[in-house]
Amino acid sequence: MGKIGIIIVMIIGMVSVGFTPKKVSTESPFTVGDTLTWKMLGDVKFSKGTHPDYGEVMFPAVNQKVKAFHTKKVTVSGFVVPIDNENYALSKNVFAACFFCGQAGPETIMGLKFKDFKGRIKTDTYVTVTGYLKVNEKNVDDWIYNIEKAVVVKGL
């Protein structure tokens, strides 16, 4: 039997036993237990305001559902973006498409303040962290969201 005949027999066999191809998920397996999703975090409105040092700026107004998690322990997954030798951020997107590159808004990134971590994390490492959410709507020199006492629970 030639190659074409073998392929036809295989297809008929799959159909006859009720074969259904497995759907390929584009979701990361780490996001299953997240408390906060990037979609929730992205529901931010911005309004013009005046800052004493910067003049007119855009201040965020975080939705009430996310505000309810302020100071509460949360779990969130994303891509690590090193800020410098000691500070990291967690991003919805990889570095090439993150907030710093102009590909997204400030609601797609959050500061990470680790509890005890002293190592190094490579750019774009996908991790899940737990920690305490801090929502910031006033300080334009800080992230809209921070995770304090952050601990990496998956991905390293």
C-alpha positions as YAML, in Angstrom:
chain: A
units: angstrom
residues:
- id: 1
  name: MET
  ca: [0.00, 0.00, 0.00]
- id: 2
  name: GLY
  ca: [1.36, 3.40, -0.89]
- id: 3
  name: LYS
  ca: [1.73, 6.43, 1.36]
- id: 4
  name: ILE
  ca: [-1.59, 7.87, 0.23]
- id: 5
  name: GLY
  ca: [-3.37, 4.60, 1.03]
- id: 6
  name: ILE
  ca: [-1.88, 4.52, 4.54]
- id: 7
  name: ILE
  ca: [-2.97, 8.11, 5.17]
- id: 8
  name: ILE
  ca: [-6.52, 7.34, 4.00]
- id: 9
  name: VAL
  ca: [-6.71, 4.25, 6.24]
- id: 10
  name: MET
  ca: [-5.47, 6.32, 9.21]
- id: 11
  name: ILE
  ca: [-8.08, 9.03, 8.60]
- id: 12
  name: ILE
  ca: [-10.89, 6.48, 8.26]
- id: 13
  name: GLY
  ca: [-9.71, 4.80, 11.47]
- id: 14
  name: MET
  ca: [-9.70, 8.07, 13.40]
- id: 15
  name: VAL
  ca: [-13.17, 9.00, 12.18]
- id: 16
  name: SER
  ca: [-14.60, 5.57, 12.96]
- id: 17
  name: VAL
  ca: [-13.41, 5.62, 16.60]
- id: 18
  name: GLY
  ca: [-14.74, 9.13, 17.17]
- id: 19
  name: PHE
  ca: [-11.36, 10.85, 17.15]
- id: 20
  name: THR
  ca: [-11.57, 14.54, 17.84]
- id: 21
  name: PRO
  ca: [-8.38, 16.53, 17.65]
- id: 22
  name: LYS
  ca: [-7.26, 18.05, 20.93]
- id: 23
  name: LYS
  ca: [-7.90, 21.77, 21.04]
- id: 24
  name: VAL
  ca: [-4.65, 23.64, 21.55]
- id: 25
  name: SER
  ca: [-4.94, 26.19, 24.34]
- id: 26
  name: THR
  ca: [-3.22, 29.54, 24.07]
- id: 27
  name: GLU
  ca: [-3.71, 30.11, 27.79]
- id: 28
  name: SER
  ca: [-0.73, 29.61, 30.06]
- id: 29
  name: PRO
  ca: [-1.19, 26.74, 32.50]
- id: 30
  name: PHE
  ca: [-0.09, 29.08, 35.29]
- id: 31
  name: THR
  ca: [-3.11, 31.39, 35.10]
- id: 32
  name: VAL
  ca: [-5.66, 28.85, 36.36]
- id: 33
  name: GLY
  ca: [-5.53, 29.89, 40.02]
- id: 34
  name: ASP
  ca: [-5.01, 33.62, 39.58]
- id: 35
  name: THR
  ca: [-6.99, 35.94, 41.79]
- id: 36
  name: LEU
  ca: [-6.46, 38.84, 39.41]
- id: 37
  name: THR
  ca: [-6.45, 38.67, 35.64]
- id: 38
  name: TRP
  ca: [-4.92, 41.24, 33.35]
- id: 39
  name: LYS
  ca: [-8.37, 41.87, 31.93]
- id: 40
  name: MET
  ca: [-9.59, 42.89, 35.40]
- id: 41
  name: LEU
  ca: [-6.48, 45.00, 35.99]
- id: 42
  name: GLY
  ca: [-6.91, 46.66, 32.60]
- id: 43
  name: ASP
  ca: [-10.30, 48.11, 33.50]
- id: 44
  name: VAL
  ca: [-8.90, 51.53, 34.39]
- id: 45
  name: LYS
  ca: [-10.20, 54.94, 33.42]
- id: 46
  name: PHE
  ca: [-7.88, 57.94, 33.22]
- id: 47
  name: SER
  ca: [-8.67, 61.58, 33.89]
- id: 48
  name: LYS
  ca: [-6.62, 64.73, 33.54]
- id: 49
  name: GLY
  ca: [-5.33, 66.30, 36.68]
- id: 50
  name: THR
  ca: [-2.63, 68.68, 37.78]
- id: 51
  name: HIS
  ca: [0.58, 67.56, 39.46]
- id: 52
  name: PRO
  ca: [2.77, 70.14, 41.26]
- id: 53
  name: ASP
  ca: [5.97, 68.95, 39.54]
- id: 54
  name: TYR
  ca: [4.74, 67.68, 36.16]
- id: 55
  name: GLY
  ca: [1.80, 69.93, 35.34]
- id: 56
  name: GLU
  ca: [-1.08, 68.21, 33.58]
- id: 57
  name: VAL
  ca: [-0.99, 64.42, 33.94]
- id: 58
  name: MET
  ca: [-3.38, 61.51, 33.58]
- id: 59
  name: PHE
  ca: [-4.47, 59.95, 36.89]
- id: 60
  name: PRO
  ca: [-5.83, 56.40, 36.94]
- id: 61
  name: ALA
  ca: [-9.20, 55.43, 38.43]
- id: 62
  name: VAL
  ca: [-9.12, 51.71, 39.16]
- id: 63
  name: ASN
  ca: [-12.38, 49.75, 39.01]
- id: 64
  name: GLN
  ca: [-14.09, 48.83, 42.28]
- id: 65
  name: LYS
  ca: [-13.68, 45.08, 41.79]
- id: 66
  name: VAL
  ca: [-9.89, 45.42, 41.76]
- id: 67
  name: LYS
  ca: [-9.90, 48.07, 44.52]
- id: 68
  name: ALA
  ca: [-11.59, 45.50, 46.75]
- id: 69
  name: PHE
  ca: [-8.31, 43.52, 46.66]
- id: 70
  name: HIS
  ca: [-6.24, 46.48, 47.95]
- id: 71
  name: THR
  ca: [-3.97, 45.17, 50.78]
- id: 72
  name: LYS
  ca: [-5.35, 41.63, 50.29]
- id: 73
  name: LYS
  ca: [-3.30, 38.58, 49.30]
- id: 74
  name: VAL
  ca: [-3.61, 37.92, 45.58]
- id: 75
  name: THR
  ca: [-2.17, 35.66, 42.89]
- id: 76
  name: VAL
  ca: [-1.28, 36.94, 39.44]
- id: 77
  name: SER
  ca: [0.75, 35.63, 36.51]
- id: 78
  name: GLY
  ca: [2.81, 37.47, 33.95]
- id: 79
  name: PHE
  ca: [6.18, 38.09, 32.34]
- id: 80
  name: VAL
  ca: [9.06, 39.38, 34.43]
- id: 81
  name: VAL
  ca: [10.67, 42.66, 33.39]
- id: 82
  name: PRO
  ca: [13.86, 43.55, 35.28]
- id: 83
  name: ILE
  ca: [13.92, 47.28, 36.05]
- id: 84
  name: ASP
  ca: [17.46, 47.35, 37.43]
- id: 85
  name: ASN
  ca: [19.72, 45.00, 39.43]
- id: 86
  name: GLU
  ca: [17.29, 44.85, 42.36]
- id: 87
  name: ASN
  ca: [13.81, 45.79, 41.11]
- id: 88
  name: TYR
  ca: [11.39, 43.88, 38.94]
- id: 89
  name: ALA
  ca: [8.00, 44.37, 37.37]
- id: 90
  name: LEU
  ca: [5.39, 41.88, 36.23]
- id: 91
  name: SER
  ca: [3.92, 42.52, 32.79]
- id: 92
  name: LYS
  ca: [0.90, 41.29, 30.89]
- id: 93
  name: ASN
  ca: [3.11, 41.21, 27.81]
- id: 94
  name: VAL
  ca: [6.65, 40.18, 26.95]
- id: 95
  name: PHE
  ca: [9.25, 42.93, 27.09]
- id: 96
  name: ALA
  ca: [9.15, 43.58, 23.33]
- id: 97
  name: ALA
  ca: [5.45, 44.50, 23.61]
- id: 98
  name: CYS
  ca: [5.32, 45.94, 27.12]
- id: 99
  name: PHE
  ca: [4.51, 49.35, 28.51]
- id: 100
  name: PHE
  ca: [8.11, 50.60, 28.21]
- id: 101
  name: CYS
  ca: [8.14, 50.01, 24.46]
- id: 102
  name: GLY
  ca: [4.94, 51.96, 23.88]
- id: 103
  name: GLN
  ca: [2.94, 48.85, 23.02]
- id: 104
  name: ALA
  ca: [0.63, 48.93, 26.05]
- id: 105
  name: GLY
  ca: [-0.64, 51.13, 28.86]
- id: 106
  name: PRO
  ca: [0.59, 51.49, 32.45]
- id: 107
  name: GLU
  ca: [-2.22, 49.21, 33.66]
- id: 108
  name: THR
  ca: [-0.45, 46.25, 31.98]
- id: 109
  name: ILE
  ca: [2.49, 46.24, 34.38]
- id: 110
  name: MET
  ca: [2.93, 46.12, 38.15]
- id: 111
  name: GLY
  ca: [5.83, 46.53, 40.52]
- id: 112
  name: LEU
  ca: [7.12, 43.54, 42.44]
- id: 113
  name: LYS
  ca: [8.49, 44.00, 45.93]
- id: 114
  name: PHE
  ca: [9.80, 40.57, 46.90]
- id: 115
  name: LYS
  ca: [9.56, 39.21, 50.41]
- id: 116
  name: ASP
  ca: [12.96, 37.47, 50.52]
- id: 117
  name: PHE
  ca: [14.09, 36.87, 46.94]
- id: 118
  name: LYS
  ca: [17.74, 37.77, 46.33]
- id: 119
  name: GLY
  ca: [18.37, 35.98, 43.02]
- id: 120
  name: ARG
  ca: [18.06, 37.11, 39.44]
- id: 121
  name: ILE
  ca: [15.14, 36.51, 37.10]
- id: 122
  name: LYS
  ca: [15.62, 36.61, 33.34]
- id: 123
  name: THR
  ca: [13.55, 38.96, 31.20]
- id: 124
  name: ASP
  ca: [10.29, 37.42, 29.94]
- id: 125
  name: THR
  ca: [10.29, 34.55, 32.42]
- id: 126
  name: TYR
  ca: [6.61, 33.65, 32.89]
- id: 127
  name: VAL
  ca: [5.83, 33.37, 36.61]
- id: 128
  name: THR
  ca: [2.94, 33.25, 39.02]
- id: 129
  name: VAL
  ca: [3.38, 35.31, 42.18]
- id: 130
  name: THR
  ca: [1.43, 35.75, 45.38]
- id: 131
  name: GLY
  ca: [1.60, 38.80, 47.58]
- id: 132
  name: TYR
  ca: [-0.37, 41.78, 48.79]
- id: 133
  name: LEU
  ca: [-1.88, 44.12, 46.21]
- id: 134
  name: LYS
  ca: [-1.35, 47.84, 46.60]
- id: 135
  name: VAL
  ca: [-3.47, 50.03, 44.35]
- id: 136
  name: ASN
  ca: [-2.05, 53.48, 43.56]
- id: 137
  name: GLU
  ca: [-4.19, 56.20, 42.01]
- id: 138
  name: LYS
  ca: [-2.28, 59.26, 43.27]
- id: 139
  name: ASN
  ca: [1.51, 58.85, 43.02]
- id: 140
  name: VAL
  ca: [2.47, 59.38, 39.38]
- id: 141
  name: ASP
  ca: [6.04, 58.30, 40.17]
- id: 142
  name: ASP
  ca: [4.94, 54.76, 41.06]
- id: 143
  name: TRP
  ca: [3.10, 51.89, 39.37]
- id: 144
  name: ILE
  ca: [-0.70, 51.77, 39.41]
- id: 145
  name: TYR
  ca: [-0.35, 48.30, 40.96]
- id: 146
  name: ASN
  ca: [2.31, 46.80, 43.22]
- id: 147
  name: ILE
  ca: [2.59, 43.36, 44.73]
- id: 148
  name: GLU
  ca: [4.27, 43.61, 48.13]
- id: 149
  name: LYS
  ca: [5.86, 40.67, 49.92]
- id: 150
  name: ALA
  ca: [5.81, 38.91, 46.55]
- id: 151
  name: VAL
  ca: [6.71, 35.23, 46.36]
- id: 152
  name: VAL
  ca: [7.15, 33.34, 43.09]
- id: 153
  name: VAL
  ca: [4.99, 30.21, 43.33]
- id: 154
  name: LYS
  ca: [5.40, 28.90, 39.75]
- id: 155
  name: GLY
  ca: [7.76, 29.44, 36.89]
- id: 156
  name: LEU
  ca: [11.32, 29.61, 38.19]
...
